[in-house]
XYZ file of C-alpha atoms in Angstrom:
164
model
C 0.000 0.000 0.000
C 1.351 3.191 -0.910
C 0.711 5.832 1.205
C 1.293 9.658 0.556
C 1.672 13.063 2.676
C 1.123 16.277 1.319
C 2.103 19.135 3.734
C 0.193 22.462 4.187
C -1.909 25.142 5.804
C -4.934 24.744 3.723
C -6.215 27.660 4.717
C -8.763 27.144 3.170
C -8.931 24.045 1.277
C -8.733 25.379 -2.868
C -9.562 23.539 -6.176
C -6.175 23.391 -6.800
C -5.164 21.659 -3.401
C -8.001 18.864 -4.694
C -6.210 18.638 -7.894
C -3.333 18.347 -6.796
C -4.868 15.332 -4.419
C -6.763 13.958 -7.405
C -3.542 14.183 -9.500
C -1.136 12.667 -7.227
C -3.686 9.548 -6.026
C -3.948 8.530 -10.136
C -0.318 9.051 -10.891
C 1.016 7.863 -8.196
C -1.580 5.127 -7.219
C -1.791 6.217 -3.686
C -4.446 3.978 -1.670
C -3.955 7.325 0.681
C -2.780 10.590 0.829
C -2.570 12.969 4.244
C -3.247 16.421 4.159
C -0.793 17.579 7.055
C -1.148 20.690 8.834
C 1.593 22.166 11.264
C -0.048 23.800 14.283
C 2.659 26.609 14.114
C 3.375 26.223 10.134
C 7.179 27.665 9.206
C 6.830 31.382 7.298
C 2.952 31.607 9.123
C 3.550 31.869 12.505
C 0.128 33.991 12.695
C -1.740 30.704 13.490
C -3.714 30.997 9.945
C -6.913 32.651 9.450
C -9.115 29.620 10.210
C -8.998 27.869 12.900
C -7.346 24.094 12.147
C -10.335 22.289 13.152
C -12.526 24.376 10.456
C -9.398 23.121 8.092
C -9.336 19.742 9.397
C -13.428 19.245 8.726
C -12.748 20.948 5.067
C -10.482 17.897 4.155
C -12.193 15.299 5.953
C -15.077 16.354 3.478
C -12.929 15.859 0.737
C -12.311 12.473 2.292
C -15.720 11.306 1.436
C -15.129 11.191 -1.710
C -10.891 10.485 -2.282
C -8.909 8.436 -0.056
C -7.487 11.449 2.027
C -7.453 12.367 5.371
C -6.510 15.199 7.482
C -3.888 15.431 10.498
C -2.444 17.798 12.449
C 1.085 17.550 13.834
C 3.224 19.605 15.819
C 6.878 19.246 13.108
C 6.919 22.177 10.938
C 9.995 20.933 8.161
C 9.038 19.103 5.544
C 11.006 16.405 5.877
C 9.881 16.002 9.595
C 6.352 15.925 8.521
C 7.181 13.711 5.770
C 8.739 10.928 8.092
C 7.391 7.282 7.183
C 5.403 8.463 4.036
C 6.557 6.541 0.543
C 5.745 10.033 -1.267
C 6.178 13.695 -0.093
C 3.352 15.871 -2.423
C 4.364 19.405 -2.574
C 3.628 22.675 -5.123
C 6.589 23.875 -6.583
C 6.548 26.845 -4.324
C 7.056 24.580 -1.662
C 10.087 22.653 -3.061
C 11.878 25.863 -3.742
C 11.241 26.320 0.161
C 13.025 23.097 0.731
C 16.193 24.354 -0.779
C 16.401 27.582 1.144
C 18.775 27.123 3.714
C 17.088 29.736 5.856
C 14.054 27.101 6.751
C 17.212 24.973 8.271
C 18.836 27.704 10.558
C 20.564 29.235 7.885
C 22.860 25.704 7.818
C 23.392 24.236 4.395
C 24.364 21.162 5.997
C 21.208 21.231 8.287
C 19.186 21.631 4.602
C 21.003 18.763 2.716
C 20.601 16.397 5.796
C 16.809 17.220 5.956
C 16.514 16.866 1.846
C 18.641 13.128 2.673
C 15.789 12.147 4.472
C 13.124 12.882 2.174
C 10.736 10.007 0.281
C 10.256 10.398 -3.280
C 8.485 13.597 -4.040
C 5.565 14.714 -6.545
C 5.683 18.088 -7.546
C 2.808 19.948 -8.871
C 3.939 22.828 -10.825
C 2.535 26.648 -10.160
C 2.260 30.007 -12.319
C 5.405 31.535 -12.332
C 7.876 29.236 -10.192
C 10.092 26.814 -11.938
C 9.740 23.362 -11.736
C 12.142 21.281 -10.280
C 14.758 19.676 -12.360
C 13.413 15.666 -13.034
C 15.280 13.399 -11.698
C 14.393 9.679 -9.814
C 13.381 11.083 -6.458
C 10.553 13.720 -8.074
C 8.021 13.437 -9.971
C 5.863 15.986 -11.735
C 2.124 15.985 -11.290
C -0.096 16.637 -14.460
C -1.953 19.499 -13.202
C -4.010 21.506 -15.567
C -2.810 24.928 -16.226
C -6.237 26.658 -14.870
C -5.155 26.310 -11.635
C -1.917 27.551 -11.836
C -2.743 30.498 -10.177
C -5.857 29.328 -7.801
C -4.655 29.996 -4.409
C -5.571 30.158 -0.557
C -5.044 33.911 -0.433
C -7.252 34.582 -3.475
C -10.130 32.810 -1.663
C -9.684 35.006 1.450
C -9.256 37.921 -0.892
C -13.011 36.910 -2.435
C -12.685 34.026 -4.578
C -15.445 32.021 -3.722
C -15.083 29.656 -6.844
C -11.587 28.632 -6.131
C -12.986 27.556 -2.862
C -13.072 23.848 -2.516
């Protein structure tokens, strides 16, 4: 059984978020994927603007119909969160993150020790940020391009329909 974790705020829960989920389950054959948030998330240290267990019912929702679930843990890298998973599902925002030594104490060595211990990961690309360079540990997710710039802060901002 292969088992997925894609890391986030999900604040709220988008269209492109279930994409991404729908998109990584068929490629990758997942029989699961968790949506993990961090109770203090890295870069959002605000707490979010919904509370997690508003979040935490938004994905369990989209549980009813996709094998996904939603947890809550208290690791904030990546890599931490990603612990025990076979695949790490991430935008390409995200993996840009995971190269920034800053997230690691400013230690490149801290960074490259983290991205060791990483499963294999599934990118899903996003307007305007690269993609990752292919290799055997990623994987790009076939996204379609109408969601490339659908995100969280456009549905706070008033974008009902990107609402999932």
């Amino acid at each position: 059984m292969t088992v997925g974790v894609f890391p986030g705020s999900f604040d709220p829960l988008t269209t492109a978020h279930l994409a991404v989920v729908d998109a990584a389950i068929t490629t990758l054959g997942l029989a699961r994927l968790d949506l993990v948030l961090s109770a203090v998330a890295l870069e959002k240290e605000h707490g979010g603007h919904a509370p997690v267990e508003e979040r935490l019912a938004a994905i369990e929702a989209a549980g009813t119909t996709r094998p996904v679930r939603g947890l809550l843990t208290e690791h904030q890298l990546i890599a931490d969160i990603a612990e025990g998973y076979d695949v790490c599902v991430l935008g390409a925002d995200k993996w840009h993150q995971l190269q920034d030594p800053a997230f690691y104490g400013g230690s490149t060595v801290r960074r490259d020790e983290a991205l060791a211990r990483l499963p294999r990961l599934a990118v899903a690309p996003r307007a305007g940020i690269d993609t990752p360079p292919l290799s055997d540990g990623i994987v790009l997710l076939p996204i379609d391009p109408s969601f490339g710039d659908v995100s969280s802060t456009g549905v706070r901002a008033g974008r009902s329909d990107w609402r999932a």
